PDB file of C-alpha atoms in Angstrom:
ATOM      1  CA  UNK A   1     -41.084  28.947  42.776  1.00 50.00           C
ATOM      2  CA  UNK A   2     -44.276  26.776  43.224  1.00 59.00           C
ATOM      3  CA  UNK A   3     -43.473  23.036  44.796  1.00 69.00           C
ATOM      4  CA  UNK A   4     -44.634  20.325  42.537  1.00 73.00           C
ATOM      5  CA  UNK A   5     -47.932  18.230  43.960  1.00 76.00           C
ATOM      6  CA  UNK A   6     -47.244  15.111  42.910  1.00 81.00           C
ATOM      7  CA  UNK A   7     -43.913  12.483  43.275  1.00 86.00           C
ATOM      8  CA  UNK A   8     -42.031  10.574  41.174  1.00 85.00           C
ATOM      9  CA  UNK A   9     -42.720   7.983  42.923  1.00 89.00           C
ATOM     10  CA  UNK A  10     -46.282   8.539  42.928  1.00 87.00           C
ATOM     11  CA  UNK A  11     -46.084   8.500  39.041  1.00 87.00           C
ATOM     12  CA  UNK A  12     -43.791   5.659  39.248  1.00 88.00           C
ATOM     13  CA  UNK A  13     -46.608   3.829  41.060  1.00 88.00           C
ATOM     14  CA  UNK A  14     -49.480   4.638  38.894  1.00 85.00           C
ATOM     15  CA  UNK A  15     -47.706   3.477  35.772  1.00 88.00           C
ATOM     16  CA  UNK A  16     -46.961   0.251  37.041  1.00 88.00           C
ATOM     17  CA  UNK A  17     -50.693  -0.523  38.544  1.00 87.00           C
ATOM     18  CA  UNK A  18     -51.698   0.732  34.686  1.00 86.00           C
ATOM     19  CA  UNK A  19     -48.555  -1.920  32.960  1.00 85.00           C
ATOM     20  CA  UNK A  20     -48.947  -4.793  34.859  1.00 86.00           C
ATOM     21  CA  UNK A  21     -53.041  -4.815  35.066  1.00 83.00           C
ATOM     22  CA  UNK A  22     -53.508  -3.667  38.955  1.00 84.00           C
ATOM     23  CA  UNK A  23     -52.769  -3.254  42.063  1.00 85.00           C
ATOM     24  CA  UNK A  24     -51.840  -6.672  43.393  1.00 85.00           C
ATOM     25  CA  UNK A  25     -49.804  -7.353  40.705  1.00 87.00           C
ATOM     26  CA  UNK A  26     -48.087  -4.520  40.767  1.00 87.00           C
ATOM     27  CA  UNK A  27     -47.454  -4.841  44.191  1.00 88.00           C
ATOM     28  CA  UNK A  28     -45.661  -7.959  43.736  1.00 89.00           C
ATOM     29  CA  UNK A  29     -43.293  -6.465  40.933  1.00 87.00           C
ATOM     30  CA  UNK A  30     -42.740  -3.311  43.466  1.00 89.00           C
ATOM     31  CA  UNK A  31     -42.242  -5.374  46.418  1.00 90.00           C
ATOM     32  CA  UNK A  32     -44.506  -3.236  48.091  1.00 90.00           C
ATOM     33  CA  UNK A  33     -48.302  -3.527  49.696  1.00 90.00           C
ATOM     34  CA  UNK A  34     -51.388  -3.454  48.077  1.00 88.00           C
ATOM     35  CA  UNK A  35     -52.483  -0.978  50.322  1.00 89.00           C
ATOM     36  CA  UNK A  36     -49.627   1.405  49.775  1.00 90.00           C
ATOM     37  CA  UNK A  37     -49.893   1.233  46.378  1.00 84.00           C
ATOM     38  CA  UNK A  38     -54.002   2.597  46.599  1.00 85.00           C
ATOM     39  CA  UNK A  39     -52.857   5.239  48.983  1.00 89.00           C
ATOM     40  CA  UNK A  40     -50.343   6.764  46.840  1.00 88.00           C
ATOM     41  CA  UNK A  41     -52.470   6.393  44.165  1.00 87.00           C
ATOM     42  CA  UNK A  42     -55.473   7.902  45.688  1.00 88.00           C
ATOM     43  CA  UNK A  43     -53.754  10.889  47.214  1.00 90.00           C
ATOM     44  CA  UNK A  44     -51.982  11.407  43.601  1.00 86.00           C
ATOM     45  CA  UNK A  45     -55.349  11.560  41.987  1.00 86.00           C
ATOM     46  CA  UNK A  46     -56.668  13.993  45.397  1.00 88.00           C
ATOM     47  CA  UNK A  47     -53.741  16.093  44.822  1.00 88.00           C
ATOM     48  CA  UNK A  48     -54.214  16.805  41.207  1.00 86.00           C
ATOM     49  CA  UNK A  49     -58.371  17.142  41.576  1.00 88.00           C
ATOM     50  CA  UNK A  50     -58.297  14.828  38.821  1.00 86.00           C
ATOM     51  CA  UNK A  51     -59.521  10.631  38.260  1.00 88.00           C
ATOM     52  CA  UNK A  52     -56.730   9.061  36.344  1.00 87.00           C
ATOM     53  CA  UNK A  53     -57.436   5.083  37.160  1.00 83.00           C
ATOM     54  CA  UNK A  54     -60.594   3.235  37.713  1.00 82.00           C
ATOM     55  CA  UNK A  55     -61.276  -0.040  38.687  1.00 76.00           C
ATOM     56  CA  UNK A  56     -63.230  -2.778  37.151  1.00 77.00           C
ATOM     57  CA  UNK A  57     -63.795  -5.755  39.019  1.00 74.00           C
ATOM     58  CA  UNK A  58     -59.814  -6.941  39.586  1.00 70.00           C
ATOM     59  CA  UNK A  59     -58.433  -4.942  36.617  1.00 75.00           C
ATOM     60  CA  UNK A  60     -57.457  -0.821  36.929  1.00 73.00           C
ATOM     61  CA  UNK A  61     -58.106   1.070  33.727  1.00 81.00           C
ATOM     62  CA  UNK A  62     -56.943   4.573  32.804  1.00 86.00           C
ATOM     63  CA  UNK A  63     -59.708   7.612  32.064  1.00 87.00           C
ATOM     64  CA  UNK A  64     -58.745   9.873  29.357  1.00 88.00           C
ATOM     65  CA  UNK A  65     -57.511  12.419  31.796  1.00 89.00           C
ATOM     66  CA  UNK A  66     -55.308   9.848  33.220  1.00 85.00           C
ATOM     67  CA  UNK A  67     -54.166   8.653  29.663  1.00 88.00           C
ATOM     68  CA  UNK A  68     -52.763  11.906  28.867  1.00 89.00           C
ATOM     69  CA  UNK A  69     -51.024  12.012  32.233  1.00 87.00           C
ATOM     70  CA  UNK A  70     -49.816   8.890  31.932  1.00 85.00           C
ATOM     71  CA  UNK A  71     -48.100   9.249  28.723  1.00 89.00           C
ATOM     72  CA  UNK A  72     -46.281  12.526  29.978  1.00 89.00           C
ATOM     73  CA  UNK A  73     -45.147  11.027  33.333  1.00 87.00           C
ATOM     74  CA  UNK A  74     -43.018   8.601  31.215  1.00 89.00           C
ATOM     75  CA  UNK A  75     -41.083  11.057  29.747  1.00 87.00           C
ATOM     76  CA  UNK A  76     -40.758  12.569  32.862  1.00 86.00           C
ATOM     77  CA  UNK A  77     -39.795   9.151  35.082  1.00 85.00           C
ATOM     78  CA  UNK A  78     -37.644   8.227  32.147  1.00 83.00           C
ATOM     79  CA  UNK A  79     -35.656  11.127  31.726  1.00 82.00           C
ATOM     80  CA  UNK A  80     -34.874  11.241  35.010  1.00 80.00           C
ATOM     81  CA  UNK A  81     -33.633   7.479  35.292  1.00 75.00           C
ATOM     82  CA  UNK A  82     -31.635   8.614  32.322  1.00 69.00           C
ATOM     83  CA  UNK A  83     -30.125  11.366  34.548  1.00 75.00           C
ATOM     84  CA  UNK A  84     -29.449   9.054  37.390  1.00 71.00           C
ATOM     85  CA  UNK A  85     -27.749   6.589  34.878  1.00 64.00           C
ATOM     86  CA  UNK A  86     -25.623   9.289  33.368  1.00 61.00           C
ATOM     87  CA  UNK A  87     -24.804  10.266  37.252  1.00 67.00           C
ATOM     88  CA  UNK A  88     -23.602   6.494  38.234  1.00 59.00           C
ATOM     89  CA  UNK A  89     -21.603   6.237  34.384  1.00 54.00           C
ATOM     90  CA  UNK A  90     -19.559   9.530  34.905  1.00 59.00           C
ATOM     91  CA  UNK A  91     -18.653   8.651  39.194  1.00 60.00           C
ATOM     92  CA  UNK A  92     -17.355   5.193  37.395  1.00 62.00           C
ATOM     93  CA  UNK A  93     -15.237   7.286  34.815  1.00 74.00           C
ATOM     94  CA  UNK A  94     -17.547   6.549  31.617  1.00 86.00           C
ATOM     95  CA  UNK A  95     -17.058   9.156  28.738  1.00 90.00           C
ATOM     96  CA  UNK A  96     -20.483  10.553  28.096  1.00 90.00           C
ATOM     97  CA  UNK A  97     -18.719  11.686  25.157  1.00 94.00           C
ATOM     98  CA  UNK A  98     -16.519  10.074  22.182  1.00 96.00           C
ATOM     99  CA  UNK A  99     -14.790  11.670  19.246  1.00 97.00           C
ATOM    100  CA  UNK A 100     -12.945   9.316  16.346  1.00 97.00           C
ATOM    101  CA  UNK A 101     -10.929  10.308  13.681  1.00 96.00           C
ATOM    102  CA  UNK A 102     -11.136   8.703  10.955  1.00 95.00           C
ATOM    103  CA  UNK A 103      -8.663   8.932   8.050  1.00 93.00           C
ATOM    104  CA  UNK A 104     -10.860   8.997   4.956  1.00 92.00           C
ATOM    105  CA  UNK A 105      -9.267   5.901   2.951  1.00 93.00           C
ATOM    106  CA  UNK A 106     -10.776   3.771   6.205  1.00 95.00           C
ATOM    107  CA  UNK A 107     -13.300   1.441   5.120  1.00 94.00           C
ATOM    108  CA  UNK A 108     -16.079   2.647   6.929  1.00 94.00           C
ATOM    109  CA  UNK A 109     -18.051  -0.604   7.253  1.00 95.00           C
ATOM    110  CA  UNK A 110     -15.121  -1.813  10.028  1.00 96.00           C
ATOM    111  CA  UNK A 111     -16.181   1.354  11.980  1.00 97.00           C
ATOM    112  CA  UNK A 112     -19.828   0.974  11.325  1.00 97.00           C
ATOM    113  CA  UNK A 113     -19.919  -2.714  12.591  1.00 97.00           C
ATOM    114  CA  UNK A 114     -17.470  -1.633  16.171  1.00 97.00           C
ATOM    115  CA  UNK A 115     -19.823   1.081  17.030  1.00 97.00           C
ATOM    116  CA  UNK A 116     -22.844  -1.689  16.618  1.00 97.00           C
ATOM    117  CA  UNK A 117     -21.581  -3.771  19.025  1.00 97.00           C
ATOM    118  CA  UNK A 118     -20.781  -0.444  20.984  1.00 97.00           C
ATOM    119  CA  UNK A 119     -24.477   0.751  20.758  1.00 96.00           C
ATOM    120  CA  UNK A 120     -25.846  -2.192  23.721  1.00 94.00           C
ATOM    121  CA  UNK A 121     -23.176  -1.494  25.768  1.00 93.00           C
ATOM    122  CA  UNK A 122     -22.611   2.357  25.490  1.00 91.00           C
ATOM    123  CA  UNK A 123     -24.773   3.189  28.120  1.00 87.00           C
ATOM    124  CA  UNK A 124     -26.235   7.110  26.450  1.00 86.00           C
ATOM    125  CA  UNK A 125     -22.161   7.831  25.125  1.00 92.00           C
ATOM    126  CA  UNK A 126     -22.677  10.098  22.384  1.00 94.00           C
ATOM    127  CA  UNK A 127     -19.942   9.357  19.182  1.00 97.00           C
ATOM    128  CA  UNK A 128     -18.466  11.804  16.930  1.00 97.00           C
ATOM    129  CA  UNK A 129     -16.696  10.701  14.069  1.00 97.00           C
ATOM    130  CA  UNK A 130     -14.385  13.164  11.944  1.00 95.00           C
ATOM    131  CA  UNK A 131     -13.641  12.203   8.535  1.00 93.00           C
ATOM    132  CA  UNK A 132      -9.939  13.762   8.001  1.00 90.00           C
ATOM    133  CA  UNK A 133      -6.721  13.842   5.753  1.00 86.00           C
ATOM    134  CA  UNK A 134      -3.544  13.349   5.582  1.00 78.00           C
ATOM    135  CA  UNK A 135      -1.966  15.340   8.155  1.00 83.00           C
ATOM    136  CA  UNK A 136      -5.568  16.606   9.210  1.00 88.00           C
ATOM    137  CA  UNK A 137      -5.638  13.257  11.169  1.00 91.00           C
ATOM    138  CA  UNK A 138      -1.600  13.702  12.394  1.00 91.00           C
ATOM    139  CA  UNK A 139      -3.152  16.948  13.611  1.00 91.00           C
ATOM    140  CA  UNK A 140      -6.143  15.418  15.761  1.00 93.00           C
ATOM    141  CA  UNK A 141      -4.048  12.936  17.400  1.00 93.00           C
ATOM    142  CA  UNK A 142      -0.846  15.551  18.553  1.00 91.00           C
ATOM    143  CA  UNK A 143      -3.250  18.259  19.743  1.00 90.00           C
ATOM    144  CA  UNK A 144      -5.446  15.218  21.465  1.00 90.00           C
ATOM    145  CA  UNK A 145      -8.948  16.325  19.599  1.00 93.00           C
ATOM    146  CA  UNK A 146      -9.575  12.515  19.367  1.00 95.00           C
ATOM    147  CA  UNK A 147      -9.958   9.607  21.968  1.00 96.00           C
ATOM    148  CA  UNK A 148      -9.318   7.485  18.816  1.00 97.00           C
ATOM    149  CA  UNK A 149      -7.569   8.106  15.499  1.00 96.00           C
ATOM    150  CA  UNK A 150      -7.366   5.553  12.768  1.00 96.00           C
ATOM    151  CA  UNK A 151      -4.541   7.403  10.878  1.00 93.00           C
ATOM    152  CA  UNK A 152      -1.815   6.620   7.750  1.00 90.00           C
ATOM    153  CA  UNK A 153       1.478   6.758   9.101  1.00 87.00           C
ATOM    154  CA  UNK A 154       1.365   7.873  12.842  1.00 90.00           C
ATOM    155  CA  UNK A 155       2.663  11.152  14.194  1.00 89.00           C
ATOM    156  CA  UNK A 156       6.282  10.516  15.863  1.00 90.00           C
ATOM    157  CA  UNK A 157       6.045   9.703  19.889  1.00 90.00           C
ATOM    158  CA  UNK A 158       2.903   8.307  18.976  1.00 93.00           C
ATOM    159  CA  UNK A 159       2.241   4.075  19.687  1.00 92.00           C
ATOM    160  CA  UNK A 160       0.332   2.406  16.953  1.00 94.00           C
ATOM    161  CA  UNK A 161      -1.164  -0.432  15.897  1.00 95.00           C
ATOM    162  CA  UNK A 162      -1.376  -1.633  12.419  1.00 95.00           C
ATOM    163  CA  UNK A 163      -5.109  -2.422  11.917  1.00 96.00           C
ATOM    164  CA  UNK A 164      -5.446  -3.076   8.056  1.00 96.00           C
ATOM    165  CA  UNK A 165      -4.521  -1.966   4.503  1.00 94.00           C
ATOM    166  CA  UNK A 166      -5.995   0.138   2.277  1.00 93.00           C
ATOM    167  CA  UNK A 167      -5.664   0.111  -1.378  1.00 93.00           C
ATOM    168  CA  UNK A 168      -5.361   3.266  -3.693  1.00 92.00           C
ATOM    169  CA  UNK A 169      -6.006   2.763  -7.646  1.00 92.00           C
ATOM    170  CA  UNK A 170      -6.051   5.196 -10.613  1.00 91.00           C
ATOM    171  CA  UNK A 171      -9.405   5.997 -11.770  1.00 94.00           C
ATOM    172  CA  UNK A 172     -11.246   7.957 -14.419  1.00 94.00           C
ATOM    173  CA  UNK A 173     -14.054   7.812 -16.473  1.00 96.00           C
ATOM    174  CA  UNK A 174     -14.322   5.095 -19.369  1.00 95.00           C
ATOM    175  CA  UNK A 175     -15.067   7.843 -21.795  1.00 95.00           C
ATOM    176  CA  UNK A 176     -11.360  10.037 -20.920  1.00 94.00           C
ATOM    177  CA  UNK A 177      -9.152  10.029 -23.418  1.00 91.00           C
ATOM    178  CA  UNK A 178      -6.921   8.318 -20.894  1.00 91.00           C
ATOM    179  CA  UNK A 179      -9.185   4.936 -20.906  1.00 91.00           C
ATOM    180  CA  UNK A 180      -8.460   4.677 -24.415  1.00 90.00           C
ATOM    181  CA  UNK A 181      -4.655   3.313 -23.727  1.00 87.00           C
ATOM    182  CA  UNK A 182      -4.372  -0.199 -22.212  1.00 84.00           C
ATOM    183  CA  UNK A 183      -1.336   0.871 -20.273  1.00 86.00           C
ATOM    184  CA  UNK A 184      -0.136   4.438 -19.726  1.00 83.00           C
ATOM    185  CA  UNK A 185       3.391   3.817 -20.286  1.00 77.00           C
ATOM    186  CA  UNK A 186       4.948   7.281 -17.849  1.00 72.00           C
ATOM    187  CA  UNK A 187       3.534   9.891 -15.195  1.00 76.00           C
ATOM    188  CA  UNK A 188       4.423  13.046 -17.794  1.00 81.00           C
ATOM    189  CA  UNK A 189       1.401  11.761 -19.941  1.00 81.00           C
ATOM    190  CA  UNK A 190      -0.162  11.656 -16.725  1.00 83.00           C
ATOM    191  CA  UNK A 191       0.624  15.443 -15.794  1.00 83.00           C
ATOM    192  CA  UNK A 192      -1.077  16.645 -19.436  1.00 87.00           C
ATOM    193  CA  UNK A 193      -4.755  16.074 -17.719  1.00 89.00           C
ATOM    194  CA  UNK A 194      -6.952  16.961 -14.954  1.00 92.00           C
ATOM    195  CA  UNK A 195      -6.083  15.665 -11.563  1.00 90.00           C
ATOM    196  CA  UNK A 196      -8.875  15.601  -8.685  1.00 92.00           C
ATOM    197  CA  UNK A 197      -7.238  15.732  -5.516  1.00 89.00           C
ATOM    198  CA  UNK A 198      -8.698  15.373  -1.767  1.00 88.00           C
ATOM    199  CA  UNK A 199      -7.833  18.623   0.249  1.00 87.00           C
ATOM    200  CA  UNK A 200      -5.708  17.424   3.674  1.00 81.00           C
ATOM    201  CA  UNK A 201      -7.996  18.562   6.697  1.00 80.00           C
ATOM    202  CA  UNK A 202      -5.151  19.730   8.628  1.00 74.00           C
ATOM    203  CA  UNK A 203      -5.360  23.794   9.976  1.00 73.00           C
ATOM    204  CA  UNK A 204      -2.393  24.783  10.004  1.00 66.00           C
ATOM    205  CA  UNK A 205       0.773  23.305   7.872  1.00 56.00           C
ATOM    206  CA  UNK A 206      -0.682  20.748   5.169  1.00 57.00           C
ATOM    207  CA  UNK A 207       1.388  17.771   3.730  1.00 54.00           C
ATOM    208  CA  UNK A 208       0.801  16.627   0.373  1.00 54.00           C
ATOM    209  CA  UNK A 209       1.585  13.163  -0.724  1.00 54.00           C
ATOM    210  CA  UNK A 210       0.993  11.392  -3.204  1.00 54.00           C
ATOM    211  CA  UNK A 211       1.450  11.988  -7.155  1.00 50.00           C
ATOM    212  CA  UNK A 212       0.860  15.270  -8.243  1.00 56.00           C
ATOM    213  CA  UNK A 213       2.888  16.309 -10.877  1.00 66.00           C
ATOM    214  CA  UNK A 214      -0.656  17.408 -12.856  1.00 66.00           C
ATOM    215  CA  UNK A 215      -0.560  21.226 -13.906  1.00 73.00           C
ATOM    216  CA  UNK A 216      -4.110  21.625 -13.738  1.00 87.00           C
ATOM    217  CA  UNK A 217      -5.353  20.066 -10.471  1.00 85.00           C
ATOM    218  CA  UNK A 218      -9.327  20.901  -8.679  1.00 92.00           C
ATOM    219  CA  UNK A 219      -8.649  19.768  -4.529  1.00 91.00           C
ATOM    220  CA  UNK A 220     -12.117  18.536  -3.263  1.00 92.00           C
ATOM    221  CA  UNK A 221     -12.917  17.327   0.405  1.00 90.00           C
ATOM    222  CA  UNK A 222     -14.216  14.166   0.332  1.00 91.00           C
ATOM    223  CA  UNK A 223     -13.624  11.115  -2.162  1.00 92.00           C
ATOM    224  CA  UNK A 224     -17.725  11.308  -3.157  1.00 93.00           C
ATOM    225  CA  UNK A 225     -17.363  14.359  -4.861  1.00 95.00           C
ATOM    226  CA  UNK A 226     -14.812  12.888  -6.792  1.00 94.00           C
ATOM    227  CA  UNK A 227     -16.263  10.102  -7.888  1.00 95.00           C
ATOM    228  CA  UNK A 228     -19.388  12.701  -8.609  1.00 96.00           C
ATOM    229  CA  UNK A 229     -16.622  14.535 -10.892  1.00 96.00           C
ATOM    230  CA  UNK A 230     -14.742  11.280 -12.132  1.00 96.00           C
ATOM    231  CA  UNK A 231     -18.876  10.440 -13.819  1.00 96.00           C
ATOM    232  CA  UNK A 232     -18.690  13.372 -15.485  1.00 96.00           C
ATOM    233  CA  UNK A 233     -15.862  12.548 -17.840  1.00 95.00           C
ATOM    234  CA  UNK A 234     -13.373  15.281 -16.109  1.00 95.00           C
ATOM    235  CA  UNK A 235     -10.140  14.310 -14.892  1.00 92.00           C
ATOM    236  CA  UNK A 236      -8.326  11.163 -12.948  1.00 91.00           C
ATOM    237  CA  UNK A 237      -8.082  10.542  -9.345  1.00 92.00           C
ATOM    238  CA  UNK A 238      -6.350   7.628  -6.881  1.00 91.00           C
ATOM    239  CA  UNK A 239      -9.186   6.682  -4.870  1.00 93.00           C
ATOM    240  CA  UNK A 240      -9.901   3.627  -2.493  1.00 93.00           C
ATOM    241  CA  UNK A 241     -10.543   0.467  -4.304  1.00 94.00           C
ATOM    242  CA  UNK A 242     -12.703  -0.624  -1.537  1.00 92.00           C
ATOM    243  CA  UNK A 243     -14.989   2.573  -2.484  1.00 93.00           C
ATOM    244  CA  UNK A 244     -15.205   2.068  -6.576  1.00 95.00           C
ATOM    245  CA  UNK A 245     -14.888  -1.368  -7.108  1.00 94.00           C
ATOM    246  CA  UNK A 246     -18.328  -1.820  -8.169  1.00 95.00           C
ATOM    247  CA  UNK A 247     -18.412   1.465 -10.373  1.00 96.00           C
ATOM    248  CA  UNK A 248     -15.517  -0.394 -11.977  1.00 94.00           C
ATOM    249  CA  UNK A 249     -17.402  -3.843 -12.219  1.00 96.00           C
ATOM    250  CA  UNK A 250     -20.433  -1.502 -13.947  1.00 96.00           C
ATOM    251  CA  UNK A 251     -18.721   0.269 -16.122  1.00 95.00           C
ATOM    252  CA  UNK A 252     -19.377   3.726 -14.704  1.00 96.00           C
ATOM    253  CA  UNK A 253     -15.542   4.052 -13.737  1.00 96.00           C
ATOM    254  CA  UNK A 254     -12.443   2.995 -15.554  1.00 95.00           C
ATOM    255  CA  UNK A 255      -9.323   1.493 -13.594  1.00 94.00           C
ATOM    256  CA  UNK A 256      -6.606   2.790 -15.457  1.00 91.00           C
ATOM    257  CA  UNK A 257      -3.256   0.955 -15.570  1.00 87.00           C
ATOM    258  CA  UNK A 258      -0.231   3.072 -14.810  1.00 84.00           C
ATOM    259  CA  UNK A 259       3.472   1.230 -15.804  1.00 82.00           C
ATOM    260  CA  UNK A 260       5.630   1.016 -12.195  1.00 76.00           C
ATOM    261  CA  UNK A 261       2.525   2.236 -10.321  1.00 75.00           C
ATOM    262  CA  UNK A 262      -0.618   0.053 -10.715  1.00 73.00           C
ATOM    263  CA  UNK A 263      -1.512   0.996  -6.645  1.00 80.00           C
ATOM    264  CA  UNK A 264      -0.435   1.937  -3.759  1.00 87.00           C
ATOM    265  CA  UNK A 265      -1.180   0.322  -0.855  1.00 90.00           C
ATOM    266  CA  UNK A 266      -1.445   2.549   2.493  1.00 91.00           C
ATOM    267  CA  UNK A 267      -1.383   0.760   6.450  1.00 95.00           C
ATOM    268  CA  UNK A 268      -3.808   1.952   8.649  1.00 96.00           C
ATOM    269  CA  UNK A 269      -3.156   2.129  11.935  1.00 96.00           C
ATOM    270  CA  UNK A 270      -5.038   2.618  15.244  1.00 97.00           C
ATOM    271  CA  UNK A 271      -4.331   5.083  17.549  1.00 96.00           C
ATOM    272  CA  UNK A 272      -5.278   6.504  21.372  1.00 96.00           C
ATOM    273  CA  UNK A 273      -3.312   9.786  22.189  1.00 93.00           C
ATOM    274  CA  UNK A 274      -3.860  10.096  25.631  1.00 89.00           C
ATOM    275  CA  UNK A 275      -4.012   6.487  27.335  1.00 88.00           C
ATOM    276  CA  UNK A 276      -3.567   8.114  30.622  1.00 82.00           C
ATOM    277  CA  UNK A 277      -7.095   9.660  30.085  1.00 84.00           C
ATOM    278  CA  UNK A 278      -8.550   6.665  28.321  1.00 89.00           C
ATOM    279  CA  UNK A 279     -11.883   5.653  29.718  1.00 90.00           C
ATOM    280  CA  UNK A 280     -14.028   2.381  29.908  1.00 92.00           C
ATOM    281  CA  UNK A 281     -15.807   3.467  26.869  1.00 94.00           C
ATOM    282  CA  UNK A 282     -13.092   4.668  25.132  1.00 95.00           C
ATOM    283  CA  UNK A 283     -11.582   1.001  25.938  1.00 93.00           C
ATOM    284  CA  UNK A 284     -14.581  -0.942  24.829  1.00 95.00           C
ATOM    285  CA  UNK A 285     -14.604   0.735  21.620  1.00 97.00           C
ATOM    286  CA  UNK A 286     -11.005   0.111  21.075  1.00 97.00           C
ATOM    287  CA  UNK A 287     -11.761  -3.248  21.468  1.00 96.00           C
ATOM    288  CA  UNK A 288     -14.358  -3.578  19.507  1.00 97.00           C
ATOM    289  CA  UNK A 289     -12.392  -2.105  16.425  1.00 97.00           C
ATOM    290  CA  UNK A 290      -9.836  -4.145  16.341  1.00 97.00           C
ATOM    291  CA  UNK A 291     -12.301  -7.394  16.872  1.00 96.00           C
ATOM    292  CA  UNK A 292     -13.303  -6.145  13.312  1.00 96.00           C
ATOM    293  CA  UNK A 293      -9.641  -6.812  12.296  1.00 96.00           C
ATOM    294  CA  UNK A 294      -9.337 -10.210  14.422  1.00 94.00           C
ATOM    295  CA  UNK A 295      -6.950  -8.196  16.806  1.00 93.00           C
ATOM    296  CA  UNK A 296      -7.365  -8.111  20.563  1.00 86.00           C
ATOM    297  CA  UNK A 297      -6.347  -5.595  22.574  1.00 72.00           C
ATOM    298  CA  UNK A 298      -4.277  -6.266  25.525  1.00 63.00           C
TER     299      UNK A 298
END
């Protein structure tokens, strides 16, 4: 294996002589001598048999050789800051990783706004976010797949805490024959059409809640597709109101109105399955969920 010429250092000198407009000022942000600053410089440029500065009265300016250089060096300098960082993050316990499950009926501009107050602050943690169901999420949290679930009703043995509710409504399309009633008046008229369904993410045993009494039922995975189907004129589905409210202001879905049933209304909770293994970031994010709620966490 050959030995590299040139230092980090060396390149870490060079592109601060090029970013601050020369040697003496550069200097002065290193806290270093003017002097040392054209030797390393010099013997960089001797070692590599090429000219990458020259000088121009008080002011250093790059050749083209030294451009190209240049530009490479910072992805070289930077990357290995980033390694350095990662280094000093994981010997103070930060997660370089994160994974959140998210039951699907979560409004997902709460998450959206914790993890941009996360981003500043996250120091490189990369985020994973699983969109699951039902006992998909139950499923996450008792095997420990998450460092955060937001779930329906938690598994038992499990601490939660209540975050928000989320509201369920019967949908279809204005043009189904079931938009045509003002008020359905029982679930066996109901059970003579189409029912869309969301398939529970779980693996192994599934749980189905919910109404489904409907002989003739298509299970999709997410509520989009749904929706997608709902457009269509095919079937009727209980969906988020937070997600079709302004299909429904527009016309392009149909709330329907159901007698003894006109919504169900599901708590959300937040929960960490493993505090004993909870890190900072894990922590921070917590926080910054439940900030989106006006909780605090203690």
């Amino acid at each position: 294996m050959s030995r590299a010429k040139s230092t980090l250092e060396q390149w870490r000198i060079i592109q601060s002589v090029v970013d601050y407009g020369g040697y003496a000022q550069a200097a002065e942000k290193m806290n270093k001598s003017q002097s040392s600053l054209n030797h390393a410089v010099a013997k960089l440029q001797s070692q590599l048999g090429i000219q990458l500065l020259e000088v121009k009265g008080r002011k250093a300016y790059l050749t083209e050789q030294g451009e190209v250089l240049l530009r490479r060096s910072r992805h070289l300098t930077q990357t290995v800051d980033d390694l350095e960082l990662l280094a000093s993050n994981l010997g103070q316990g930060w997660e370089p990783n994160l994974t959140i499950a998210r039951e699907l009926i979560y409004p997902m501009h709460y998450l959206v706004g914790a993890l941009q107050a996360f981003l500043p602050h996250s120091r490189g943690t990369r985020v994973t976010i699983i969109d699951s169901v039902i006992s998909g999420t139950h499923e996450l949290i008792t095997q420990q797949q998450a460092d955060i679930a937001i779930c329906g009703v938690p598994p038992k043995g499990f601490i939660a805490e209540s975050i928000c509710e989320s509201e369920m409504i019967l949908v279809c399309s204005p043009e189904h024959a079931l938009a045509q009633q003002s008020v359905i008046n029982d679930d066996q008229e109901l059970a003579q059409h189409l029912q869309i369904v969301i398939k529970d993410t779980a693996k192994e045993k599934t749980i189905e809640t919910g109404w489904l009494k409907s002989e003739q039922r298509w299970t999709v995975t997410n509520f989009h597709e749904a929706i997608t189907i709902l457009k269509n004129g095919l079937g009727f589905c209980w969906l988020p109101a937070y997600l079709v409210s302004e299909d429904i202001a527009n016309k392009s879905l149909h709330r329907l109105s159901l007698i003894g049933s006109t919504s169900r209304k599901i708590q959300l909770s937040l929960v960490v399955p493993n505090r004993d293994r909870q890190g900072p970031a894990s922590q921070l994010l917590e926080s910054l969920i439940l900030k989106q709620h006006g909780l605090t966490r203690l």
